[in-house]
Amino acid sequence: MRKSSVRKAIIPAAGMGTRFLPITRAQPKEMLPVVDKPVIQYVVEEAISSGIEDILIITGRGKRAIEDHFDISCELERKLKQNKDSRQFDEDRQISSMADIHYIRQKEQLGLGNAILHAEKHCDDEPFAVLLGDTITIPFKGEKSCTNQMIDSYNKYHSSIIAVEMVARKKIKDYGIIDGNELEDGIYSIKDIIEKPKPENAPSNLGAIGRYVLTPDIFDLLKDTKPGHGDEIQLTDALRKLNRPIGLVTKCRRYDIGDKLGWMKSSIELCLEREEFAEELRAFLNTLNCSEKMA
Ligand code: UTP
């Protein structure tokens, strides 16, 4: 693979996950299974398939399972060897040797902006990708990964890139919404971003989906950012001060796994795309349709 202009990725995964209580009392939402993989494995795979060589995961209290997941499990490998299960053995090895994964702990959950500040030394003045650890993206057929599409835009505009998508009016209050001028199809020069506005005050219906390519000047802007919405240091408040970032409508589907319904939808849709499950699951879903009609 050709060396990418963006070599590093930050995956913030330290949030408390209050929207997914009670399951997040004792386990990270980033480790929730979607079909047969934890959410964060999809995120790491997206980074790697985009040419990223170095990944920093921001973890926190109660998130040890994430580190264990990407570690080598000697006991498990021994067992798989004994069972002569070479397919599972190779799959397991592949997970533990995925990329150079580093970890840093965010000791207090002071917001996404604060989590990203923990990556300053690691990024060493290079542009970097941010992939939220509770968000899965699946590229449209024939398209590159979401992060790869963003790196392509970064190479063209040399500005920070924020992935956006059209959000339904009633969901606007849950997103950072951009105000911008369309430069070309699906590409906006951003004038402002408003964190979780009321629909009547929103400048557009284009909301940030949890994928960014950022230039290192974001760190100084984050240091100057006071707690905002929810009394947390919001990445959006620092992004507002960047010099004309670009909003990119990426060609992908996106699931917010931090949201209970988002997680359920992702599990069903991605299961339907797997040959070994599709037929039976579809038949099962059809029986639910029948009982709904009968009710
Ligand atoms: P969310 O906005 O979903 O916040 O974080 P949250 O605290 O995890 O979840 P809720 O809203 O209480 O349910 C988006 C991403 O940023 C990370 C989360 O782990 C998630 O991947 N995050 C958030 C941090 O790493 N640190 C924080 O202080 C907040």
mmCIF file of N, CA, C and O in Angstrom, residues 138-175:
data_model
loop_
_atom_site.group_PDB
_atom_site.id
_atom_site.type_symbol
_atom_site.label_atom_id
_atom_site.label_comp_id
_atom_site.label_asym_id
_atom_site.label_seq_id
_atom_site.Cartn_x
_atom_site.Cartn_y
_atom_site.Cartn_z
ATOM 1 N N ILE A 138 -19.695 1.959 7.070
ATOM 2 C CA ILE A 138 -19.579 0.935 6.027
ATOM 3 C C ILE A 138 -19.661 1.662 4.682
ATOM 4 O O ILE A 138 -20.681 2.297 4.390
ATOM 5 N N PRO A 139 -18.584 1.610 3.886
ATOM 6 C CA PRO A 139 -18.617 2.351 2.616
ATOM 7 C C PRO A 139 -19.661 1.799 1.658
ATOM 8 O O PRO A 139 -19.955 0.604 1.694
ATOM 9 N N PHE A 140 -20.223 2.674 0.818
ATOM 10 C CA PHE A 140 -21.127 2.208 -0.231
ATOM 11 C C PHE A 140 -20.336 1.278 -1.145
ATOM 12 O O PHE A 140 -19.099 1.385 -1.248
ATOM 13 N N LYS A 141 -21.079 0.430 -1.846
ATOM 14 C CA LYS A 141 -20.444 -0.560 -2.732
ATOM 15 C C LYS A 141 -19.444 0.109 -3.676
ATOM 16 O O LYS A 141 -19.761 1.136 -4.299
ATOM 17 N N GLY A 142 -18.259 -0.417 -3.719
ATOM 18 C CA GLY A 142 -17.252 0.087 -4.657
ATOM 19 C C GLY A 142 -16.504 1.316 -4.167
ATOM 20 O O GLY A 142 -15.588 1.796 -4.838
ATOM 21 N N GLU A 143 -16.884 1.855 -3.005
ATOM 22 C CA GLU A 143 -16.206 3.057 -2.489
ATOM 23 C C GLU A 143 -15.104 2.662 -1.506
ATOM 24 O O GLU A 143 -15.139 1.584 -0.911
ATOM 25 N N LYS A 144 -14.161 3.614 -1.289
ATOM 26 C CA LYS A 144 -13.119 3.395 -0.286
ATOM 27 C C LYS A 144 -13.724 3.565 1.103
ATOM 28 O O LYS A 144 -14.840 4.083 1.230
ATOM 29 N N SER A 145 -12.966 3.219 2.131
ATOM 30 C CA SER A 145 -13.475 3.399 3.502
ATOM 31 C C SER A 145 -13.718 4.888 3.764
ATOM 32 O O SER A 145 -13.155 5.754 3.084
ATOM 33 N N CYS A 146 -14.551 5.164 4.767
ATOM 34 C CA CYS A 146 -14.893 6.559 5.087
ATOM 35 C C CYS A 146 -13.625 7.382 5.359
ATOM 36 O O CYS A 146 -13.435 8.464 4.804
ATOM 37 N N THR A 147 -12.732 6.819 6.198
ATOM 38 C CA THR A 147 -11.501 7.567 6.529
ATOM 39 C C THR A 147 -10.636 7.758 5.288
ATOM 40 O O THR A 147 -10.022 8.817 5.102
ATOM 41 N N ASN A 148 -10.624 6.769 4.407
ATOM 42 C CA ASN A 148 -9.844 6.902 3.181
ATOM 43 C C ASN A 148 -10.394 8.024 2.291
ATOM 44 O O ASN A 148 -9.644 8.809 1.703
ATOM 45 N N GLN A 149 -11.718 8.114 2.211
ATOM 46 C CA GLN A 149 -12.333 9.201 1.429
ATOM 47 C C GLN A 149 -11.913 10.556 2.008
ATOM 48 O O GLN A 149 -11.657 11.524 1.294
ATOM 49 N N MET A 150 -11.838 10.606 3.346
ATOM 50 C CA MET A 150 -11.475 11.873 3.995
ATOM 51 C C MET A 150 -10.006 12.225 3.757
ATOM 52 O O MET A 150 -9.656 13.386 3.569
ATOM 53 N N ILE A 151 -9.156 11.193 3.778
ATOM 54 C CA ILE A 151 -7.729 11.445 3.524
ATOM 55 C C ILE A 151 -7.554 11.972 2.093
ATOM 56 O O ILE A 151 -6.766 12.895 1.844
ATOM 57 N N ASP A 152 -8.326 11.426 1.146
ATOM 58 C CA ASP A 152 -8.263 11.927 -0.237
ATOM 59 C C ASP A 152 -8.623 13.421 -0.269
ATOM 60 O O ASP A 152 -7.977 14.220 -0.959
ATOM 61 N N SER A 153 -9.656 13.805 0.500
ATOM 62 C CA SER A 153 -10.045 15.222 0.525
ATOM 63 C C SER A 153 -8.970 16.072 1.205
ATOM 64 O O SER A 153 -8.709 17.202 0.793
ATOM 65 N N TYR A 154 -8.380 15.508 2.252
ATOM 66 C CA TYR A 154 -7.300 16.240 2.937
ATOM 67 C C TYR A 154 -6.152 16.503 1.948
ATOM 68 O O TYR A 154 -5.592 17.602 1.896
ATOM 69 N N ASN A 155 -5.830 15.496 1.143
ATOM 70 C CA ASN A 155 -4.734 15.648 0.172
ATOM 71 C C ASN A 155 -5.047 16.734 -0.852
ATOM 72 O O ASN A 155 -4.160 17.383 -1.386
ATOM 73 N N LYS A 156 -6.345 16.946 -1.093
ATOM 74 C CA LYS A 156 -6.727 17.960 -2.086
ATOM 75 C C LYS A 156 -6.782 19.362 -1.462
ATOM 76 O O LYS A 156 -6.314 20.332 -2.057
ATOM 77 N N TYR A 157 -7.357 19.454 -0.245
ATOM 78 C CA TYR A 157 -7.616 20.790 0.326
ATOM 79 C C TYR A 157 -6.612 21.223 1.395
ATOM 80 O O TYR A 157 -6.564 22.393 1.779
ATOM 81 N N HIS A 158 -5.841 20.275 1.931
ATOM 82 C CA HIS A 158 -4.867 20.563 2.996
ATOM 83 C C HIS A 158 -5.482 21.311 4.171
ATOM 84 O O HIS A 158 -4.845 22.171 4.775
ATOM 85 N N SER A 159 -6.747 21.014 4.448
ATOM 86 C CA SER A 159 -7.442 21.585 5.601
ATOM 87 C C SER A 159 -8.021 20.449 6.407
ATOM 88 O O SER A 159 -8.158 19.334 5.898
ATOM 89 N N SER A 160 -8.430 20.758 7.642
ATOM 90 C CA SER A 160 -9.111 19.722 8.433
ATOM 91 C C SER A 160 -10.398 19.320 7.733
ATOM 92 O O SER A 160 -11.084 20.156 7.133
ATOM 93 N N ILE A 161 -10.716 18.043 7.819
ATOM 94 C CA ILE A 161 -11.902 17.504 7.133
ATOM 95 C C ILE A 161 -12.855 16.927 8.179
ATOM 96 O O ILE A 161 -12.433 16.172 9.067
ATOM 97 N N ILE A 162 -14.115 17.285 8.059
ATOM 98 C CA ILE A 162 -15.137 16.784 8.986
ATOM 99 C C ILE A 162 -16.162 16.008 8.157
ATOM 100 O O ILE A 162 -16.750 16.564 7.222
ATOM 101 N N ALA A 163 -16.355 14.721 8.479
ATOM 102 C CA ALA A 163 -17.352 13.939 7.733
ATOM 103 C C ALA A 163 -18.747 14.324 8.233
ATOM 104 O O ALA A 163 -18.978 14.399 9.439
ATOM 105 N N VAL A 164 -19.637 14.575 7.279
ATOM 106 C CA VAL A 164 -21.013 14.967 7.645
ATOM 107 C C VAL A 164 -22.005 14.130 6.837
ATOM 108 O O VAL A 164 -21.661 13.547 5.804
ATOM 109 N N GLU A 165 -23.233 14.091 7.347
ATOM 110 C CA GLU A 165 -24.317 13.487 6.565
ATOM 111 C C GLU A 165 -25.594 14.256 6.873
ATOM 112 O O GLU A 165 -25.697 14.953 7.881
ATOM 113 N N MET A 166 -26.585 14.111 5.977
ATOM 114 C CA MET A 166 -27.871 14.756 6.210
ATOM 115 C C MET A 166 -28.573 14.059 7.352
ATOM 116 O O MET A 166 -28.662 12.827 7.355
ATOM 117 N N VAL A 167 -29.038 14.818 8.337
ATOM 118 C CA VAL A 167 -29.741 14.190 9.454
ATOM 119 C C VAL A 167 -31.201 14.643 9.465
ATOM 120 O O VAL A 167 -31.526 15.754 9.012
ATOM 121 N N ALA A 168 -32.053 13.764 9.955
ATOM 122 C CA ALA A 168 -33.486 14.088 10.025
ATOM 123 C C ALA A 168 -33.689 15.261 10.990
ATOM 124 O O ALA A 168 -32.944 15.396 11.966
ATOM 125 N N ARG A 169 -34.698 16.087 10.712
ATOM 126 C CA ARG A 169 -34.940 17.297 11.513
ATOM 127 C C ARG A 169 -35.014 16.992 13.014
ATOM 128 O O ARG A 169 -34.406 17.673 13.830
ATOM 129 N N LYS A 170 -35.711 15.911 13.367
ATOM 130 C CA LYS A 170 -35.871 15.636 14.805
ATOM 131 C C LYS A 170 -34.564 15.159 15.459
ATOM 132 O O LYS A 170 -34.460 15.109 16.676
ATOM 133 N N LYS A 171 -33.556 14.834 14.646
ATOM 134 C CA LYS A 171 -32.274 14.362 15.194
ATOM 135 C C LYS A 171 -31.218 15.472 15.260
ATOM 136 O O LYS A 171 -30.129 15.272 15.807
ATOM 137 N N ILE A 172 -31.549 16.645 14.685
ATOM 138 C CA ILE A 172 -30.573 17.733 14.609
ATOM 139 C C ILE A 172 -30.015 18.082 15.994
ATOM 140 O O ILE A 172 -28.818 18.341 16.152
ATOM 141 N N LYS A 173 -30.845 18.002 17.000
ATOM 142 C CA LYS A 173 -30.445 18.375 18.368
ATOM 143 C C LYS A 173 -29.377 17.433 18.944
ATOM 144 O O LYS A 173 -28.833 17.706 20.012
ATOM 145 N N ASP A 174 -29.066 16.340 18.254
ATOM 146 C CA ASP A 174 -28.071 15.384 18.750
ATOM 147 C C ASP A 174 -26.706 15.542 18.062
ATOM 148 O O ASP A 174 -25.778 14.797 18.369
ATOM 149 N N TYR A 175 -26.578 16.487 17.128
ATOM 150 C CA TYR A 175 -25.364 16.557 16.292
ATOM 151 C C TYR A 175 -24.695 17.926 16.339
ATOM 152 O O TYR A 175 -25.332 18.928 16.664
#
